[in-house]
CSV table of C-alpha atoms in Angstrom, one decimal:
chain,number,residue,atom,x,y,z
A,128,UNK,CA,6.2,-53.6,-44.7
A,129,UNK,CA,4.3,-50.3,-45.6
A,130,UNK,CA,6.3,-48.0,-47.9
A,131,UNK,CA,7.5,-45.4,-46.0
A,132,UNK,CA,8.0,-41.5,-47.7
A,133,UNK,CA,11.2,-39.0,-47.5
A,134,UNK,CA,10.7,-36.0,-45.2
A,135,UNK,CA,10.8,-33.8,-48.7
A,136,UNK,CA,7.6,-36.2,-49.9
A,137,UNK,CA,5.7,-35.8,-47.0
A,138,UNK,CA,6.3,-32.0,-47.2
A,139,UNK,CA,5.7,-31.8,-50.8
A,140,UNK,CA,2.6,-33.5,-50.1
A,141,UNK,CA,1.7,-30.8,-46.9
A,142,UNK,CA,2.5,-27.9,-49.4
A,143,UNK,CA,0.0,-29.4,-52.2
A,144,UNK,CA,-2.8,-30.2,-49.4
A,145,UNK,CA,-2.4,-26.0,-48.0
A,146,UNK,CA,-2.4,-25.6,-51.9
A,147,UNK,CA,-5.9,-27.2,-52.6
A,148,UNK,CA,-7.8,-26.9,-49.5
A,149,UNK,CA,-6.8,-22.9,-48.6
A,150,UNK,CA,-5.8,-21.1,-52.0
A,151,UNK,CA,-7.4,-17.5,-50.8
A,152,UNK,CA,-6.6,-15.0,-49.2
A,153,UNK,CA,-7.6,-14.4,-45.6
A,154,UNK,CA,-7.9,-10.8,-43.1
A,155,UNK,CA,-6.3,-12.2,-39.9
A,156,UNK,CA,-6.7,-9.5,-36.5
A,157,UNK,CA,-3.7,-10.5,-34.5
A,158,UNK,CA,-0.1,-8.9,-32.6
A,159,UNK,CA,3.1,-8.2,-33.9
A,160,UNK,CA,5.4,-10.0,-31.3
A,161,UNK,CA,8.2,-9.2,-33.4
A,162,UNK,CA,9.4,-7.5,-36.6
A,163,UNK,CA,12.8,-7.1,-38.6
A,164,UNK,CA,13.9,-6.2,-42.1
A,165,UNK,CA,16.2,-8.6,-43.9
A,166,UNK,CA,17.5,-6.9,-47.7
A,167,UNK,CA,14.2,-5.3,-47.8
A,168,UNK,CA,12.1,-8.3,-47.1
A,169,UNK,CA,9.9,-8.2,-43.6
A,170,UNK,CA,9.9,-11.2,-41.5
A,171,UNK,CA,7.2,-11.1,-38.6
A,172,UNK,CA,5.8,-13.3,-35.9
A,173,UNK,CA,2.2,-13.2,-35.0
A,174,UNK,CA,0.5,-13.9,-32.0
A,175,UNK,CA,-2.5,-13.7,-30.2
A,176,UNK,CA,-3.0,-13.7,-26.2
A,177,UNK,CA,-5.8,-14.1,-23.6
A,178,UNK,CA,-7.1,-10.8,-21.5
A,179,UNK,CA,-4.4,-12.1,-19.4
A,180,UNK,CA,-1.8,-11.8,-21.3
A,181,UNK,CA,-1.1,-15.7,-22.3
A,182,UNK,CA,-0.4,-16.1,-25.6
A,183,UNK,CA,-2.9,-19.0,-26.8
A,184,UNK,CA,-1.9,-18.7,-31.2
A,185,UNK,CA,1.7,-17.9,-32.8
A,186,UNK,CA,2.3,-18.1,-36.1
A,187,UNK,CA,5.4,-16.5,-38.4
A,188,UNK,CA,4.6,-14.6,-41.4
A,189,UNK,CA,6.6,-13.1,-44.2
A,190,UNK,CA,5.8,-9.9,-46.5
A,191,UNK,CA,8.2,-9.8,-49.4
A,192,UNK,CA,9.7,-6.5,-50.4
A,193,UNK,CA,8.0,-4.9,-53.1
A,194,UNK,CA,4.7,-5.7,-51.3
A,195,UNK,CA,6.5,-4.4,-47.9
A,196,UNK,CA,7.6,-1.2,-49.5
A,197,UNK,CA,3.8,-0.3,-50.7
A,198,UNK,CA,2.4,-1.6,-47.5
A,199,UNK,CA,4.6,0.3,-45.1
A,200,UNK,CA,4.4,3.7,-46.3
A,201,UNK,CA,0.8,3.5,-46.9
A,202,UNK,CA,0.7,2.5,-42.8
A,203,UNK,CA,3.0,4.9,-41.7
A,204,UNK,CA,1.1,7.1,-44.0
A,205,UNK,CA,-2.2,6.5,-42.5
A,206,UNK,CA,-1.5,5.9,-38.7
A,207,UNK,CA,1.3,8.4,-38.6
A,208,UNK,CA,3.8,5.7,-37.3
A,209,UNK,CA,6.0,2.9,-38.0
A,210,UNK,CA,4.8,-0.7,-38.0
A,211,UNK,CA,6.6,-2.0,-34.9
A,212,UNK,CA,6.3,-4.9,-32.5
A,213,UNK,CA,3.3,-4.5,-29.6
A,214,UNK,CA,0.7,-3.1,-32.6
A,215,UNK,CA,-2.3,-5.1,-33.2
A,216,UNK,CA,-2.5,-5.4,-37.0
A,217,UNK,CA,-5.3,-6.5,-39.6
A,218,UNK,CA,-3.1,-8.4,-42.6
A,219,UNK,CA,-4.2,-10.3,-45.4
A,220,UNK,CA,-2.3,-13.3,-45.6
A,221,UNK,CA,-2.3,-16.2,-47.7
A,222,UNK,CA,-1.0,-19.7,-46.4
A,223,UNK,CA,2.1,-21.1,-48.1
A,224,UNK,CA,4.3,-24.1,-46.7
A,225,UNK,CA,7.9,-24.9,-48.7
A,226,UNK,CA,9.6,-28.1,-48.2
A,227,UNK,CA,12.7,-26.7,-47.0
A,228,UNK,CA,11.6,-23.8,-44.8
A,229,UNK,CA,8.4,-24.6,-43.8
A,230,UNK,CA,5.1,-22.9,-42.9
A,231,UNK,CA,4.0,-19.1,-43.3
A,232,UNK,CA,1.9,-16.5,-43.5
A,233,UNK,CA,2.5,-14.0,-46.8
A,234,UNK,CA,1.6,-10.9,-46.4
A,235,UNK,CA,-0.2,-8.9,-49.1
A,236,UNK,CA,-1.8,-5.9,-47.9
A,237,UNK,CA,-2.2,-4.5,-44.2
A,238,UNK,CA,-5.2,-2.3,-42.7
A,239,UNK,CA,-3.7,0.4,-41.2
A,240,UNK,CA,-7.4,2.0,-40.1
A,241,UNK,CA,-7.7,-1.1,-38.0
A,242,UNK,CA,-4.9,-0.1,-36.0
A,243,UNK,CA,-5.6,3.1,-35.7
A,244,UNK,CA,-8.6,2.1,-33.9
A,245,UNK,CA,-6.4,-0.5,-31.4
A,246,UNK,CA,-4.5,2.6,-30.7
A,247,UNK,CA,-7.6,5.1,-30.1
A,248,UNK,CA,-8.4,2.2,-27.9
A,249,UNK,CA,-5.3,2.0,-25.7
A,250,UNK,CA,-4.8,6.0,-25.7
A,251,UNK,CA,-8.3,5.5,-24.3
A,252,UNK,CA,-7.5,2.8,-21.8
A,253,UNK,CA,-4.6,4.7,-20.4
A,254,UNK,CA,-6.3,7.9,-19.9
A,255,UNK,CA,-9.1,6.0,-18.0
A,256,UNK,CA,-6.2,3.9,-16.2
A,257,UNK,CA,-4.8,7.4,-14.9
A,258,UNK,CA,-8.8,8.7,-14.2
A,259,UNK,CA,-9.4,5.3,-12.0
A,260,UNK,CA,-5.6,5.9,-10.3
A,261,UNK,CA,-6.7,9.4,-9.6
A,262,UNK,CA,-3.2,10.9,-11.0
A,263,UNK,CA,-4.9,12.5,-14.2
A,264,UNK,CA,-5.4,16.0,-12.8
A,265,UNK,CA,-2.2,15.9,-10.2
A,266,UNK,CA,0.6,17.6,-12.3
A,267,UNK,CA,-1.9,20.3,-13.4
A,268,UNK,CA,-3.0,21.2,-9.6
A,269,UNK,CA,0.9,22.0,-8.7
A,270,UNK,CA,1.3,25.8,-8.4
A,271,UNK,CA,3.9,27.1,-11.1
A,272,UNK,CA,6.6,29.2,-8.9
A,273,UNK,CA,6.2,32.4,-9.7
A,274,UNK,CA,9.6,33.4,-10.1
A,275,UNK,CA,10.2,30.3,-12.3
A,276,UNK,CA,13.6,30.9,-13.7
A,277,UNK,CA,15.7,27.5,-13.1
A,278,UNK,CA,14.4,24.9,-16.3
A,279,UNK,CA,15.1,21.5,-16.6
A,280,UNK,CA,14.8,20.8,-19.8
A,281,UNK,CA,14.7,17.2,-21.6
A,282,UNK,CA,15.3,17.2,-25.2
A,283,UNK,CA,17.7,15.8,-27.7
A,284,UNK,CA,20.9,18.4,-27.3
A,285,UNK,CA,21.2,18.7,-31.3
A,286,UNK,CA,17.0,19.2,-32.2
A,287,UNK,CA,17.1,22.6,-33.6
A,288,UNK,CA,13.7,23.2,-31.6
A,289,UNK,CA,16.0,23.1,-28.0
A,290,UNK,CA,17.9,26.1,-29.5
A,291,UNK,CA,15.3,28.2,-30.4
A,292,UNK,CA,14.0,27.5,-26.9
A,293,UNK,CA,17.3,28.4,-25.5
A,294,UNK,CA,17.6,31.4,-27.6
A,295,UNK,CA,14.4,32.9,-27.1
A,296,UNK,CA,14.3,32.6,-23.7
A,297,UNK,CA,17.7,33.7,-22.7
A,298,UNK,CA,17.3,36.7,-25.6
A,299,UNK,CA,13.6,38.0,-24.0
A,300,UNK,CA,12.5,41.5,-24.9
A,301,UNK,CA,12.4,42.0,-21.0
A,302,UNK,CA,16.0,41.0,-20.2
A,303,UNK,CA,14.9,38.1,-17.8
A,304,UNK,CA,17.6,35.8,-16.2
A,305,UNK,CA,16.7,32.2,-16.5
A,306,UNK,CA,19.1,29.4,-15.8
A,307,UNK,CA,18.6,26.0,-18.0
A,308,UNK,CA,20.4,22.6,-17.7
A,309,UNK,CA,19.9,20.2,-20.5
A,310,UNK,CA,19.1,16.0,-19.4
A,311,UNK,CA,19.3,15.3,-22.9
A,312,UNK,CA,16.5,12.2,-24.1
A,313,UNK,CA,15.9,10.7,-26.8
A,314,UNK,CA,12.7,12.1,-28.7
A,315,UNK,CA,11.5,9.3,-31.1
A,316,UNK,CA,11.4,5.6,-31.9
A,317,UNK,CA,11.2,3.0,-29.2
A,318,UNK,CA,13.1,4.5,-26.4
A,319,UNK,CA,11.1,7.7,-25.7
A,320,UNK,CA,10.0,6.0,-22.8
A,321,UNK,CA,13.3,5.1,-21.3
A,322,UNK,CA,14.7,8.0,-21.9
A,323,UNK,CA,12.4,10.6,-20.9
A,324,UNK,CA,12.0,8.0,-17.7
A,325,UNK,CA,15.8,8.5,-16.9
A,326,UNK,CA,15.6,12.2,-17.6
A,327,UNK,CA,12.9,12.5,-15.2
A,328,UNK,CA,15.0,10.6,-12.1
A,329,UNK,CA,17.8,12.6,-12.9
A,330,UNK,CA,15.8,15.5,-12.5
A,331,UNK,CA,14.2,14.2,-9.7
A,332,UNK,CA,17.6,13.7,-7.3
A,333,UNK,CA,18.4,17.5,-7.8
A,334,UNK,CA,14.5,18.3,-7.7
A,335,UNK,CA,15.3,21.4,-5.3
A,336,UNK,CA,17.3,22.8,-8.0
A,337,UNK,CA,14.7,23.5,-10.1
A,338,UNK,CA,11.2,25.0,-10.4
A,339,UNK,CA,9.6,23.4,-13.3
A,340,UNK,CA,10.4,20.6,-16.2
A,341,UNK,CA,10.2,21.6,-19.6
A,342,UNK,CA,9.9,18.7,-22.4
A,343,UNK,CA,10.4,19.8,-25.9
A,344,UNK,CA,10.8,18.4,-29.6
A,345,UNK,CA,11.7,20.0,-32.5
A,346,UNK,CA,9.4,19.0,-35.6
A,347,UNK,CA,9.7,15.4,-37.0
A,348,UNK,CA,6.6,13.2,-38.4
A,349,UNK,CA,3.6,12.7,-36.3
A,350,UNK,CA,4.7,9.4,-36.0
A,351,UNK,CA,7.2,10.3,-33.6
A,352,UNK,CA,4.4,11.2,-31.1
A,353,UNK,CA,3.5,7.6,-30.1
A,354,UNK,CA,6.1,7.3,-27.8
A,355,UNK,CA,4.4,10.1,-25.9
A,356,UNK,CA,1.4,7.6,-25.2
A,357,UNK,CA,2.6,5.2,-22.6
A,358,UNK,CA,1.2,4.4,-19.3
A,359,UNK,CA,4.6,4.3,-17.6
A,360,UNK,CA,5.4,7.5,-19.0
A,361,UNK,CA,2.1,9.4,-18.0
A,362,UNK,CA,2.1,8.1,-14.3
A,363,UNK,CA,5.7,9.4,-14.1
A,364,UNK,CA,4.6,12.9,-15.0
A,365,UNK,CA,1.7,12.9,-13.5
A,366,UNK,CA,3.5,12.2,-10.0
A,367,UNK,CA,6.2,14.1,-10.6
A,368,UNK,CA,7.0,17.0,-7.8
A,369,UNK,CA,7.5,19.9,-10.5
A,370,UNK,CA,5.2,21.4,-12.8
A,371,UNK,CA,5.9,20.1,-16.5
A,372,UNK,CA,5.6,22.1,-19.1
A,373,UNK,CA,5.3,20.6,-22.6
A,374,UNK,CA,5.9,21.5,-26.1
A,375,UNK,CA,6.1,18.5,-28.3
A,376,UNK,CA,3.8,18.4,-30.9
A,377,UNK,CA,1.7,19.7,-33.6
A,378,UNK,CA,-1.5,21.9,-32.6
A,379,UNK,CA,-3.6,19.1,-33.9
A,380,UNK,CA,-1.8,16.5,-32.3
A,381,UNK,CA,-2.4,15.8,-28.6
A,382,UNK,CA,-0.5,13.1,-27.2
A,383,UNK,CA,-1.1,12.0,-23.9
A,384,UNK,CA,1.5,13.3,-22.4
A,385,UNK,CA,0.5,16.4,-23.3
A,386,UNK,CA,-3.1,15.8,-21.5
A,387,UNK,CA,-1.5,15.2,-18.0
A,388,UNK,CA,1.0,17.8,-18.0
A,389,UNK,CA,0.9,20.8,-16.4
A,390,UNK,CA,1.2,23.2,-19.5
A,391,UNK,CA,1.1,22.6,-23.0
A,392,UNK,CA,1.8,24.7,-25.8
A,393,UNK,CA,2.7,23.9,-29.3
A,394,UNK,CA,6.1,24.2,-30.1
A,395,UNK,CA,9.9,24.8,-28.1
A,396,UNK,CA,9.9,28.2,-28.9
A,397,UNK,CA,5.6,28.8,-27.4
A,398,UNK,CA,7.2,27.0,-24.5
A,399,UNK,CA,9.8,29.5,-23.6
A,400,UNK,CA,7.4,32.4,-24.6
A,401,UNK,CA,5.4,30.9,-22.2
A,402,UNK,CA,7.7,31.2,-19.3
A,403,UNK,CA,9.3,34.6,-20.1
A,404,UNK,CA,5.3,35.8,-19.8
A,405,UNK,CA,4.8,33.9,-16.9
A,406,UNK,CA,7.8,35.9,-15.4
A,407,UNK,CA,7.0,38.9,-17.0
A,408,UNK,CA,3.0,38.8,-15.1
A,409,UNK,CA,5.1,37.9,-12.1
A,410,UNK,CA,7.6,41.4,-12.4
A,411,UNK,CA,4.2,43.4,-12.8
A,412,UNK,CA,2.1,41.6,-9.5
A,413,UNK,CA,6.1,42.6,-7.6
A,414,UNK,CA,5.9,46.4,-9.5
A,415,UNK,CA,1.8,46.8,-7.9
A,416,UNK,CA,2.8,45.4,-4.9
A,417,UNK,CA,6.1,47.5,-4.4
A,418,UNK,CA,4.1,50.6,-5.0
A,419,UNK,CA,1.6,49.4,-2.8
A,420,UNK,CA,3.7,48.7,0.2
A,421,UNK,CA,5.8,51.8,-0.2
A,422,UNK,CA,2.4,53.8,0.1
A,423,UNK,CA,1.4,51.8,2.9
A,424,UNK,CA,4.5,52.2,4.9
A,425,UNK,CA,4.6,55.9,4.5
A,426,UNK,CA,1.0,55.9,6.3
A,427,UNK,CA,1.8,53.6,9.0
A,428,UNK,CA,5.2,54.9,9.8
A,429,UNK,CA,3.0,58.0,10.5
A,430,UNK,CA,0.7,56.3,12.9
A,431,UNK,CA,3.6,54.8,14.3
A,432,UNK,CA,5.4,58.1,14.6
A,433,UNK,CA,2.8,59.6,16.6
A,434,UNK,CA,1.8,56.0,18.6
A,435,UNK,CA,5.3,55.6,19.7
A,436,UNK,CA,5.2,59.6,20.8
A,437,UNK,CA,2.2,58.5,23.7
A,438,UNK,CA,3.5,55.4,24.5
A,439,UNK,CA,7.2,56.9,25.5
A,440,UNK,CA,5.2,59.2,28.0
A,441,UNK,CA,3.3,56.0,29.5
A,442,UNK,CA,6.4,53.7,29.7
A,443,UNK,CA,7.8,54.3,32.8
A,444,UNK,CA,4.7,53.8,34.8
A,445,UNK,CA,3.8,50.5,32.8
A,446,UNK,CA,7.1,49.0,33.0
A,447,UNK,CA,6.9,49.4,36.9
A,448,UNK,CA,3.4,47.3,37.2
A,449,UNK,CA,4.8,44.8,34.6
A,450,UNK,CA,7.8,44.0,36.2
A,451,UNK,CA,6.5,43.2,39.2
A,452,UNK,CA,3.4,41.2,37.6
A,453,UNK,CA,6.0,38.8,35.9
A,454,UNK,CA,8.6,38.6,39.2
A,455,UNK,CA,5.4,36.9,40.7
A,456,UNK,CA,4.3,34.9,38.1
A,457,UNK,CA,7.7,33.6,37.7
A,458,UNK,CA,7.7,32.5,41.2
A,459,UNK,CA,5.0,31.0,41.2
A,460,UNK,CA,5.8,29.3,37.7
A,461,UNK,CA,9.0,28.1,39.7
A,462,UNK,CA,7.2,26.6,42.7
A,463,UNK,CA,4.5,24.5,40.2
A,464,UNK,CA,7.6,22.8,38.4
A,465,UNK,CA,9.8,21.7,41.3
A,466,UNK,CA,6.1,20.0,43.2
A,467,UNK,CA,5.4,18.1,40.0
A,468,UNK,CA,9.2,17.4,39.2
A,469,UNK,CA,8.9,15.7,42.1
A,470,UNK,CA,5.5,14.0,41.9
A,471,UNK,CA,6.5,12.6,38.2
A,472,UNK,CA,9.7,11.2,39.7
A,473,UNK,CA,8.4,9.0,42.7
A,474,UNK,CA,5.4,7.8,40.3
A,475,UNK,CA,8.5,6.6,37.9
A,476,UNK,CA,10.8,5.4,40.6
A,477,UNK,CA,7.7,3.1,41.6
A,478,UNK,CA,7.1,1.8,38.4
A,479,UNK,CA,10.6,0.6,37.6
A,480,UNK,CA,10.8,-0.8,40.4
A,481,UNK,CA,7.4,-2.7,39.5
A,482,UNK,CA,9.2,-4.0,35.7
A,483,UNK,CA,12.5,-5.1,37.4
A,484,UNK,CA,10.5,-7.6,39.3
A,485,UNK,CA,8.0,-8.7,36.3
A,486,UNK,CA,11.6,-8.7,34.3
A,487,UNK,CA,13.1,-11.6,36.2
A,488,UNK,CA,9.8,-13.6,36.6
A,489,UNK,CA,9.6,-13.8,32.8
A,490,UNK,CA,13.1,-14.2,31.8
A,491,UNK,CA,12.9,-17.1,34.8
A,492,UNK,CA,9.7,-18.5,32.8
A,493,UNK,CA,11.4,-18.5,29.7
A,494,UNK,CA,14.3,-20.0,30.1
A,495,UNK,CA,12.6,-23.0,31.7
A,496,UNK,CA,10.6,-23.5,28.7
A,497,UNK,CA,13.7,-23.6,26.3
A,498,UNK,CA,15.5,-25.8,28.9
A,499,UNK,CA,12.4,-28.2,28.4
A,500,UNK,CA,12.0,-27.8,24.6
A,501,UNK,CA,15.9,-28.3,24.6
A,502,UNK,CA,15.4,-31.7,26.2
A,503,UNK,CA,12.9,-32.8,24.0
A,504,UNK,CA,14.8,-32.3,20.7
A,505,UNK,CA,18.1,-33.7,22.4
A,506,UNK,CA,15.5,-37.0,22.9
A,507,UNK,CA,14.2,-36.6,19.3
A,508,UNK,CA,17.5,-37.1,17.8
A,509,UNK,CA,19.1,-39.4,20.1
A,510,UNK,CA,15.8,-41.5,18.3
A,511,UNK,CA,17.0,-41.1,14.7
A,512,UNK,CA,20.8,-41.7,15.3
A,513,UNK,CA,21.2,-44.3,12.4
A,514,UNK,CA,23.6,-45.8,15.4
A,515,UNK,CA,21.4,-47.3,16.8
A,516,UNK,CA,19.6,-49.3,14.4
A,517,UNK,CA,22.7,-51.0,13.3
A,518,UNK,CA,23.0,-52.1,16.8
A,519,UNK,CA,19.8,-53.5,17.1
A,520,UNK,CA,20.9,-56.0,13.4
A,521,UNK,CA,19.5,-53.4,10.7
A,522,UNK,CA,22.2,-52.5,8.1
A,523,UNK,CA,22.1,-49.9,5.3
A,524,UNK,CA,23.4,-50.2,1.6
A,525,UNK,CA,24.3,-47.8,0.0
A,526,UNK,CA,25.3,-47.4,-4.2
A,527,UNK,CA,27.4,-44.6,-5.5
A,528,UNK,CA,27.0,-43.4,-2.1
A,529,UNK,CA,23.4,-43.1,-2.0
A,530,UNK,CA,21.1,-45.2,0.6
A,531,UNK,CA,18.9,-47.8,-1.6
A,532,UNK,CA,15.8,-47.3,-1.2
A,533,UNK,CA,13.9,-49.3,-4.1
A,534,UNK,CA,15.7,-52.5,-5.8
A,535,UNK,CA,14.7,-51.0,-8.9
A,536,UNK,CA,17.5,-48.6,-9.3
A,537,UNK,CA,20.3,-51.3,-9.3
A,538,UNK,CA,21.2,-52.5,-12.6
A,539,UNK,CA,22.4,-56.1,-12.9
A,540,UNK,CA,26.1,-56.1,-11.5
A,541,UNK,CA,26.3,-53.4,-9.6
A,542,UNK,CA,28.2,-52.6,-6.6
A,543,UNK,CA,27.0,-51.9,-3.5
A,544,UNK,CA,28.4,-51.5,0.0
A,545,UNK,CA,26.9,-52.4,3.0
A,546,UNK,CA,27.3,-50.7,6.3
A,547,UNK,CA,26.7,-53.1,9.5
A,548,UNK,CA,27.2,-52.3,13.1
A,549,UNK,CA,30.8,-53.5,13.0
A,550,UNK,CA,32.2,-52.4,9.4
A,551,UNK,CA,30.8,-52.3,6.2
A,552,UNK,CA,31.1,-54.9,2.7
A,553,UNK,CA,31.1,-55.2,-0.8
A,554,UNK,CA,28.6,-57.2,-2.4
A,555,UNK,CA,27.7,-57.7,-6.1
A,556,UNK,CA,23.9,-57.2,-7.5
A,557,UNK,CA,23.3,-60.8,-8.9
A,558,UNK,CA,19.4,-61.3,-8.7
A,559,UNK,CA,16.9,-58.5,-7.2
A,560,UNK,CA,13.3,-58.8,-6.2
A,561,UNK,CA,10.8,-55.9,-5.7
A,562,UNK,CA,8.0,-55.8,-3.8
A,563,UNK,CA,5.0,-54.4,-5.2
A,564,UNK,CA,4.3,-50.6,-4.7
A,565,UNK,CA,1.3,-50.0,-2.8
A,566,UNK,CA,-1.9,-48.4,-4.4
A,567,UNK,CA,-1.9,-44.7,-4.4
């Protein structure tokens, strides 16, 4: 016999063969499918998928945590976000395999300008997704009410950037009313998205309550702004009924939310500057126009004064030839309804009469062609009733109450019962024979 080795030889041996035959380094492009910290270590799993999304390459990798510490504040640094699951990444790796634990990937250093071009790309993609859907523009072509005093706002409730929108726009130099109702969201990490999305449908059931939607956040890292760029998140806004107003961001930092809104401005409080201006151009257009009208009506209650002066000397005459104008058009109105009343009602009458009669001749046709299609299925199963095939000397067998089919399935011994015309049997399986199956 051939010597056979242990599991722990055999991977002893796979660790010293990845040892010798791959002891660099290597850049790998691939996708974070997942990532978690465990006591400041960072345990990933790569993959790598098809245009079609089917992953075709996985492969774990670990990056322990003095490396991790260096090499994720040097990303977050650089990209202005958090390494997180969904980013395509550029790591440099080394192979290493340990008996007990298995194959991985160490990480030593990550590429964080890499990504930054994957995200360029997808920020990209989605705006050109939006362009191609023909929803890019659509929030911005909305007309802002111009008396737009009821806000929905989305925002974390405790981000000191809500109050100073609050404050400064309930506090205006101008002593404007506004009404705002808070759906609060959350502003950063991973469920921007969801958030803002369940915001936005909450909004969206009270829609006539409102005239625009106002979307703020109060400081925090530029990193924070990547859950502004999702697809899902734009084509909500984008064909969303209200005008949205945004103040999220830095002035150098255009997410793209920001690029299918409505409005954006910098920060909360530009946001409620803009709206107590908005309402303040709006008061001055209703002060013009006031002063307009009240000019205007002076000058044509004038002309009216002195219009109404000639016409009360001309009514009495023209009220004589109108009423008798309209007594005869009225008759003659009257006569014209009652002759085709009575044209459109014989013309009816006729043509009911016309459907009863087609009614019965296809209801008669009908059922005579179920009656027949009734007698053939009642013929079609009077042909299968196992009934009678027993009569005619056929029997079936059945084992653990299932009909056998193939001798195969009957071990030696078995039981089976056999059904006959006239009562069934027990038999015992001491010899079987199968036929050969026939050629496919």
């Amino acid at each position: 016999m051939k010597k056979a080795l242990t599991l722990l030889e055999l991977n002893a041996l796979v660790r010293q063969t990845l040892e010798l035959q791959m002891p660099d380094e290597y850049w790998v492009e691939a996708e974070l499918s997942e990532l978690r910290e465990v006591r400041g270590h960072c345990y990933m799993q790569l993959i790598q998928k098809e245009q079609n999304n089917t992953p075709v390459a996985q492969a774990p990798a670990k990056c322990w945590k003095q490396t991790w510490m260096l090499v994720k504040n040097h990303f977050e640094r650089v990209t202005g976000q958090p390494m997180r699951a969904g980013l395509k990444v550029l790591l440099c790796v080394y192979a290493q395999f340990h008996e007990n634990y298995g194959f991985s990937w160490i990480v030593t250093d990550v590429d964080p300008t890499y990504t930054l071009g994957d995200m360029a790309r997808k920020r990209l993609e989605i705006v050109n997704r939006l362009k191609e859907e023909g929803v890019f523009d659509l929030n911005k072509q909305l007309t802002l009410n111009m008396f737009a005093q009821h806000v929905a706002v989305i925002s974390s409730g405790q981000a000191a950037g809500y109050g100073d929108f609050v404050n400064q726009l309930h506090n205006n130099d101008y002593g404007f009313w506004f009404h705002t109702e808070l759906f609060p969201a959350i502003m950063q990490g991973e469920q921007v998205e969801e958030s803002i999305v369940a915001a936005l449908n909450s909004i969206y059931e009270r829609v006539d309550d409102f005239d625009c939607v106002v979307i703020i956040r109060g400081g925090g890292a530029v990193a924070d702004l990547s859950g502004f760029d999702t697809l899902t998140l734009a084509e909500n806004i984008a064909n969303f009924p209200l005008p949205v107003i945004t103040g999220i961001g830095h002035d150098r930092d255009e997410s793209i939310l920001d690029m299918i809104s409505h409005t954006r401005v910098k920060t909360p409080t530009a946001a409620a500057a803009f709206l107590v201006a908005h309402l303040k151009l709006a008061s001055e257009r209703v002060e013009k126009a006031s002063q307009r009208v009240a000019a205007n009506v002076r000058g044509r209650m004038e002309v009216e004064r002195m219009r109404i002066a000639r016409l009360a000397q001309a009514i009495p005459a023209l009220f004589s030839v109108v009423k008798s104008r309209q007594e005869a058009r009225i008759d003659k109105l009257f006569t014209t309804i009652a002759n085709k009343a009575a044209t459109v009602l014989q013309h009816e009458h006729k043509r009911l009469e016309l459907l009863t009669v087609k009614q019965a001749m296809l209801v008669e046709r009908k059922m005579s062609g179920e009656r027949h299609r009734l007698q053939l299925l009642e013929q079609r199963v009077e042909a299968q009733d196992p009934a009678k095939l027993l009569k005619k000397g056929y029997s079936i067998t059945l084992y653990e109450g299932k009909a056998v089919k193939d001798a195969d399935m009957l071990p030696a011994g078995a039981r089976v019962v056999t059904r006959v015309e006239r009562g069934t049997f027990v038999s015992e399986v001491v010899e079987k024979k199968s036929e050969p199956k026939a050629d496919a």
